[in-house]
PDB file of C-alpha atoms in Angstrom:
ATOM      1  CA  UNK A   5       5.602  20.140  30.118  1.00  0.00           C
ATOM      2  CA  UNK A   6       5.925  22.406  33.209  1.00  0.00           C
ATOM      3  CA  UNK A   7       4.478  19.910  35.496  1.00  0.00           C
ATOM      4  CA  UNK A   8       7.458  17.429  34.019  1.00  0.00           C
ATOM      5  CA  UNK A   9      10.215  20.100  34.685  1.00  0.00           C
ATOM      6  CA  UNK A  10       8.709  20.445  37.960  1.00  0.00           C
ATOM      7  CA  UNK A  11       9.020  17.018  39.092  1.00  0.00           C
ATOM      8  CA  UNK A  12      12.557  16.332  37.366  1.00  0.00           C
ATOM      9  CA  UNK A  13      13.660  19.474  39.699  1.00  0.00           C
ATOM     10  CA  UNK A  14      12.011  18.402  42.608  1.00  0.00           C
ATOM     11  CA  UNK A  15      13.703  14.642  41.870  1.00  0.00           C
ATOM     12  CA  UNK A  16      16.981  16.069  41.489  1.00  0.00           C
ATOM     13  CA  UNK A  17      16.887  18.276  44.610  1.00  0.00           C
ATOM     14  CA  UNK A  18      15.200  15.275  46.802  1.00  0.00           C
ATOM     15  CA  UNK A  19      18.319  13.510  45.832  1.00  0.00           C
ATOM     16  CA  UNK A  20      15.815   9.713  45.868  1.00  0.00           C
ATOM     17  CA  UNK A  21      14.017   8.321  42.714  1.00  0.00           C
ATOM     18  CA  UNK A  22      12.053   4.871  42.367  1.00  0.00           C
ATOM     19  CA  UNK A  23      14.203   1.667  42.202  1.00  0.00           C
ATOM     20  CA  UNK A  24      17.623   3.260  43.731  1.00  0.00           C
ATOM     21  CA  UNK A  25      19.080   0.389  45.612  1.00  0.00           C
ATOM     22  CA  UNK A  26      18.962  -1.945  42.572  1.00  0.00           C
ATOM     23  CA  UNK A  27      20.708   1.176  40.146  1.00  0.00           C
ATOM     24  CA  UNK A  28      23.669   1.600  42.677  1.00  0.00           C
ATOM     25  CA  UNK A  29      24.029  -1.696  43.599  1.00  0.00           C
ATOM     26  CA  UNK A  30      24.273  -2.676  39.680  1.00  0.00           C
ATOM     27  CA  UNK A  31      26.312   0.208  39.096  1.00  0.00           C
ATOM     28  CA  UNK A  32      28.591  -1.436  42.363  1.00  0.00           C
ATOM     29  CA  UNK A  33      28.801  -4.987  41.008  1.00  0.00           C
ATOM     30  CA  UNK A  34      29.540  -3.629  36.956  1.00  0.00           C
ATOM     31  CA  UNK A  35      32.880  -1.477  39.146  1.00  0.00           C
ATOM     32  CA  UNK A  36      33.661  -5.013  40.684  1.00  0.00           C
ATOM     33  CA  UNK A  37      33.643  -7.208  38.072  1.00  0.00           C
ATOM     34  CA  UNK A  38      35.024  -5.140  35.697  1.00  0.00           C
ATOM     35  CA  UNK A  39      37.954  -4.327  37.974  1.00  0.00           C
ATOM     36  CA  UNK A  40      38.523  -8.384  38.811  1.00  0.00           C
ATOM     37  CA  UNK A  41      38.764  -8.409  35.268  1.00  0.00           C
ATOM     38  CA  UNK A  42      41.461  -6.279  34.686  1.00  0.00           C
ATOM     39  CA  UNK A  43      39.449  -3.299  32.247  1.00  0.00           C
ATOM     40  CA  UNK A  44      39.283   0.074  33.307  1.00  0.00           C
ATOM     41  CA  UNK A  45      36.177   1.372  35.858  1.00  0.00           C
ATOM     42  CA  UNK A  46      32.817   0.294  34.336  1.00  0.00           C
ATOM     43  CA  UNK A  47      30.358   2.903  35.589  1.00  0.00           C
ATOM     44  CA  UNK A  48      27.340   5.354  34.967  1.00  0.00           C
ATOM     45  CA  UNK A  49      27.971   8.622  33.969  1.00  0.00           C
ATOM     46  CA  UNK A  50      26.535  11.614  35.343  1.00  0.00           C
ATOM     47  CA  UNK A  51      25.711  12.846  31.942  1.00  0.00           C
ATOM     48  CA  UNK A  52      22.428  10.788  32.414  1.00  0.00           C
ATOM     49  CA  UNK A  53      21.046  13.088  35.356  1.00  0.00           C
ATOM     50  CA  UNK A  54      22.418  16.097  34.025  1.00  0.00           C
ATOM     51  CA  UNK A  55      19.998  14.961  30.452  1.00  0.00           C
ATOM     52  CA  UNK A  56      17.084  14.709  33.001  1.00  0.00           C
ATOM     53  CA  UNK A  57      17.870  17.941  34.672  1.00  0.00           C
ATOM     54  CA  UNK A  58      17.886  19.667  30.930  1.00  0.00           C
ATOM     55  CA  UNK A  59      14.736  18.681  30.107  1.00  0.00           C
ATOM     56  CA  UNK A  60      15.333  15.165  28.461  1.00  0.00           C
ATOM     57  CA  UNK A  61      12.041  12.914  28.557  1.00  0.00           C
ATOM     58  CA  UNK A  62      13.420   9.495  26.989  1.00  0.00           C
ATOM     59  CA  UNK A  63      16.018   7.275  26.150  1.00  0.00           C
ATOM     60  CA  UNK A  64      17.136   9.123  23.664  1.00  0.00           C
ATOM     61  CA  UNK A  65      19.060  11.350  25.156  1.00  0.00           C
ATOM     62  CA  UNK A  66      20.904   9.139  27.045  1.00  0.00           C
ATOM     63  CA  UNK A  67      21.539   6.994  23.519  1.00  0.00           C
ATOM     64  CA  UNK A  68      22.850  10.396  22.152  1.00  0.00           C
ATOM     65  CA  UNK A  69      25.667  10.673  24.794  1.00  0.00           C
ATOM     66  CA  UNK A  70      26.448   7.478  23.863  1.00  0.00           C
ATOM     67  CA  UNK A  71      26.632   7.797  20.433  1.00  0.00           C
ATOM     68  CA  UNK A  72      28.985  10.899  21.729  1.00  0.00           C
ATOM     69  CA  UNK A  73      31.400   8.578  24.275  1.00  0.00           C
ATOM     70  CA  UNK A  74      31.944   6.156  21.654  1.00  0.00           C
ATOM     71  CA  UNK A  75      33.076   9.068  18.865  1.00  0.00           C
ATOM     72  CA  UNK A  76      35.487  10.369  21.902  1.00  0.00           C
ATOM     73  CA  UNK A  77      37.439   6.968  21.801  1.00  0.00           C
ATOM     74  CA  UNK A  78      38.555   7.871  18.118  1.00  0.00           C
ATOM     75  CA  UNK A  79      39.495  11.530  19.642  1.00  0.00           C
ATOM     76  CA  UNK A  80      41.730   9.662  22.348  1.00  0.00           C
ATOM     77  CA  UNK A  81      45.146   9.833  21.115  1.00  0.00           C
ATOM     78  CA  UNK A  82      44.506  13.532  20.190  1.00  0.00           C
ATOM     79  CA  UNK A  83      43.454  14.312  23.448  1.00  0.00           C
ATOM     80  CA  UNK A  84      46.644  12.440  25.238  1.00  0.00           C
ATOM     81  CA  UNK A  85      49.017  14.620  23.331  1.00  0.00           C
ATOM     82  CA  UNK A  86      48.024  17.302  25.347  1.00  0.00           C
ATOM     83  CA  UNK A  87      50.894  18.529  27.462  1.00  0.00           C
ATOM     84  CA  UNK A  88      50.146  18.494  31.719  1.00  0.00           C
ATOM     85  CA  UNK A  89      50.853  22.145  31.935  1.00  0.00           C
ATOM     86  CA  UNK A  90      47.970  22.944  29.543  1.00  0.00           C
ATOM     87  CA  UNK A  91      45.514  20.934  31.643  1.00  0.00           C
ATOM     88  CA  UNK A  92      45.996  22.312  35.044  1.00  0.00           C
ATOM     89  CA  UNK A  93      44.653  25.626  34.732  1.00  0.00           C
ATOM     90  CA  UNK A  94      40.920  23.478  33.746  1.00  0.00           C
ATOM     91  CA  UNK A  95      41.757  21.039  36.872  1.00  0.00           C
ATOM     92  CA  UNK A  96      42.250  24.138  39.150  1.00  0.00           C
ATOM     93  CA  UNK A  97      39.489  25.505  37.918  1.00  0.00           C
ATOM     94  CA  UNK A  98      37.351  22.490  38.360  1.00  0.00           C
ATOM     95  CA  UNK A  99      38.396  22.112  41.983  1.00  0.00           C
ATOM     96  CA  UNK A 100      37.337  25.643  42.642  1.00  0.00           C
ATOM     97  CA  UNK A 101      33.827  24.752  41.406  1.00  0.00           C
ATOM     98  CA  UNK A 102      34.127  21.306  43.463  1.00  0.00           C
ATOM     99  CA  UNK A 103      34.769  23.479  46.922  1.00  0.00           C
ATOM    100  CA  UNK A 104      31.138  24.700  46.939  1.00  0.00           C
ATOM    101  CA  UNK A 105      30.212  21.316  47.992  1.00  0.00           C
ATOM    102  CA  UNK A 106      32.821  21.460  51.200  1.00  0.00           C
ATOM    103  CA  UNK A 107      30.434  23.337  52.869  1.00  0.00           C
ATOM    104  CA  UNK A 108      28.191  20.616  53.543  1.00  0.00           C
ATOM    105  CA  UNK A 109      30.262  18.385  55.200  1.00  0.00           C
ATOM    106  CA  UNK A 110      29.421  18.226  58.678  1.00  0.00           C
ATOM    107  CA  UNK A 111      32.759  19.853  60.383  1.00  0.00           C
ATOM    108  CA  UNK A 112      31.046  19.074  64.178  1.00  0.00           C
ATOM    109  CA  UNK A 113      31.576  15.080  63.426  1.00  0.00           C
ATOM    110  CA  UNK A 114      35.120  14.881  63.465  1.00  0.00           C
ATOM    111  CA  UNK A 115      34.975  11.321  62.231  1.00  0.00           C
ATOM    112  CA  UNK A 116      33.568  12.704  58.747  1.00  0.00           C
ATOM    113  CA  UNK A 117      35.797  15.678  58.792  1.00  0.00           C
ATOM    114  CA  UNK A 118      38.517  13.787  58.914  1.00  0.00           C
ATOM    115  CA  UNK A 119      37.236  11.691  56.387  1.00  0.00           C
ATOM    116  CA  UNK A 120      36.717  14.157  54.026  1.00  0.00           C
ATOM    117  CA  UNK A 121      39.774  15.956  55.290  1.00  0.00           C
ATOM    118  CA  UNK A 122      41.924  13.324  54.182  1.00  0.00           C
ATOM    119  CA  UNK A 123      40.442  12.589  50.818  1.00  0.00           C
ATOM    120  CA  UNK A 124      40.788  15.939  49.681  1.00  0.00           C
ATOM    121  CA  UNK A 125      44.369  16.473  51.012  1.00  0.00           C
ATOM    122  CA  UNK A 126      45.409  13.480  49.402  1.00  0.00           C
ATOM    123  CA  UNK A 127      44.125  13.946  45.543  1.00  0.00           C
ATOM    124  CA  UNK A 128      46.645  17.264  45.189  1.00  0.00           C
ATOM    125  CA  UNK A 129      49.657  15.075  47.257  1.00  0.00           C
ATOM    126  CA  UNK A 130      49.145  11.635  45.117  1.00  0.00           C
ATOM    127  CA  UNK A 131      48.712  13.246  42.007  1.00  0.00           C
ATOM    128  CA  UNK A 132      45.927  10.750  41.804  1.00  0.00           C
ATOM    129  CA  UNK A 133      41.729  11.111  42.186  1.00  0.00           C
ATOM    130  CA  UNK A 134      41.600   7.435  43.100  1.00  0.00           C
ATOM    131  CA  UNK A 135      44.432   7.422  45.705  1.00  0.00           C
ATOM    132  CA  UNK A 136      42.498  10.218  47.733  1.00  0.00           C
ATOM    133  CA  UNK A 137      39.707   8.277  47.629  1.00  0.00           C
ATOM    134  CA  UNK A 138      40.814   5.232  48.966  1.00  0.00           C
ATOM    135  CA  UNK A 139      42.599   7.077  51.498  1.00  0.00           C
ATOM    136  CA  UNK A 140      38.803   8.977  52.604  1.00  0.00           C
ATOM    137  CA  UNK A 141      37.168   5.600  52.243  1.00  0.00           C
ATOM    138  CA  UNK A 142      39.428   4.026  54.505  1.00  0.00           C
ATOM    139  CA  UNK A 143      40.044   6.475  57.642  1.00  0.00           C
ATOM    140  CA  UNK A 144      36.097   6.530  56.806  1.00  0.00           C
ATOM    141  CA  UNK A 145      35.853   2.842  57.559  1.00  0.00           C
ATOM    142  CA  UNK A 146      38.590   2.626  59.999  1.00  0.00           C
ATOM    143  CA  UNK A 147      37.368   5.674  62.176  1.00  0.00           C
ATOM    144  CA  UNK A 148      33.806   3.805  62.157  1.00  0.00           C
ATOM    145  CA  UNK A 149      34.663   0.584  62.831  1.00  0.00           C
ATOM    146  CA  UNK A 150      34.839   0.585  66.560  1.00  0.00           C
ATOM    147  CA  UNK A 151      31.056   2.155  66.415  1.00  0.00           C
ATOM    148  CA  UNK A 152      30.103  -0.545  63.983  1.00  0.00           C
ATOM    149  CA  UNK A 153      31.695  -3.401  66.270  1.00  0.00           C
ATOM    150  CA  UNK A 154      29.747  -1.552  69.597  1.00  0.00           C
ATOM    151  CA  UNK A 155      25.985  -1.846  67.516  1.00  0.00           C
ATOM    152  CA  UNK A 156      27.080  -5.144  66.562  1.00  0.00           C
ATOM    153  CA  UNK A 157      27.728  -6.497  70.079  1.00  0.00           C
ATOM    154  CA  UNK A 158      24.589  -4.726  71.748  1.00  0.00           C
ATOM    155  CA  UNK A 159      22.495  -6.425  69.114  1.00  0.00           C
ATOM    156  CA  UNK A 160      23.938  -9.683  70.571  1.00  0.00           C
ATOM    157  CA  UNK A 161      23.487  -8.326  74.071  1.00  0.00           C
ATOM    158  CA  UNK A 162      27.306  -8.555  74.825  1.00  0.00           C
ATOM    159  CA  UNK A 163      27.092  -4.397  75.697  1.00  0.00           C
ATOM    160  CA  UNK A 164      24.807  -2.244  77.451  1.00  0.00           C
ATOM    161  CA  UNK A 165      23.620   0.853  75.528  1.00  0.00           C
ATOM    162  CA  UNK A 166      25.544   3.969  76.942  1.00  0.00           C
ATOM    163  CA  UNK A 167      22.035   5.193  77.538  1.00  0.00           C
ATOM    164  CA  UNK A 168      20.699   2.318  79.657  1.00  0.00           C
ATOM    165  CA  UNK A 169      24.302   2.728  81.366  1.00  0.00           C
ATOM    166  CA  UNK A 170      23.448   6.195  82.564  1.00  0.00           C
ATOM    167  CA  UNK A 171      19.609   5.618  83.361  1.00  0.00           C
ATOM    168  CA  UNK A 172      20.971   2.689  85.829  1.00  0.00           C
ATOM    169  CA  UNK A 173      23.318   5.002  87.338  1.00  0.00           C
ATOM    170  CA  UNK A 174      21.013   8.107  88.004  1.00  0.00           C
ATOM    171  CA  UNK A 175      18.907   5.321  89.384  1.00  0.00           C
ATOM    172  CA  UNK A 176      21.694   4.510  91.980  1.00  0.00           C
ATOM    173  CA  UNK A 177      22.606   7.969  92.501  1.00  0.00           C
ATOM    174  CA  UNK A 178      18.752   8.759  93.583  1.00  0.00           C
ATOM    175  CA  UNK A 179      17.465  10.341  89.840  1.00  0.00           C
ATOM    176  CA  UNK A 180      17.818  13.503  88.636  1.00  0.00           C
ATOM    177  CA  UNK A 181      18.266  16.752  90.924  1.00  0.00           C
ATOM    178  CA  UNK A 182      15.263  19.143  91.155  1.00  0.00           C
ATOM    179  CA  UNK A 183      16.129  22.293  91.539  1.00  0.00           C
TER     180      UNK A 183
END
């Protein structure tokens, strides 16, 4: 049983498990298709790691949380009569827990600290999760691009490598000074 624990830590921690590319990328076409279709986001839950991390061994648990999501649709309409100003103490507070994970964003990279930057400026300004999202996702994608475009066109030998640039140009100068 310890052994078990041990290896569900060590799993969680190494952040990789067996058969990852086909869970996200099924997880990535469910978002898709559902959202083509007009339903809400189709998606895993993170209640599924969180029943590994506690210690659960089978499918069970993950059928009990279920069982748990589909009694919370009933609960729905009592939930929605909760005013806003009741709710924003919790969402303050769940944003304060969130800000532990600021510090590993790599602040030297000022592509992904602007990235990040942006997405968490614009959750609080939107009034929306998703918006500040997008908005990370795309000064993500549009702050990468022109590195994505210069692999792309030294794969096709249209560019030089900056290194090979420099090594022909010491070589022209006369190589590196000795000192």
């Amino acid at each position: 049983m310890k052994q078990k624990q041990d290896y569900q830590v060590t799993l969680i921690n190494k952040r990789d498990f067996a058969g990852q590319y086909f869970a996200f990328m099924s997880d990535a076409s469910t978002i898709v298709i559902g959202s083509l279709l007009g339903t809400s986001p189709v998606t895993v839950f993170i209640e599924s790691s969180t029943g590994i991390r506690e210690g659960g061994r089978t499918g069970l648990t993950a059928i009990t949380v279920a069982v748990y999501f589909f009694l919370a649709m009933f609960f729905t309409p009592l939930l929605a009569s909760i005013p806003a100003w009741a709710v924003g103490p919790l969402l303050i507070l769940v944003g304060v827990m969130m800000m532990k994970s600021v510090t590993e964003i790599n602040w030297e990279d000022m592509r992904e600290a602007i990235s990040a930057f942006v997405t968490m400026i614009l959750m609080p300004l939107t009034y929306s999760v998703a918006y500040g999202l997008i908005g990370g996702i795309g000064s993500y994608v549009v702050l990468h691009l022109w590195d994505w475009g210069e692999e792309g066109l030294v794969k096709l030998g249209f560019l030089k490598r900056k290194v090979e640039e420099e090594e022909e140009e010491e070589e022209e100068v006369g190589g590196e000074f000795d000192i």
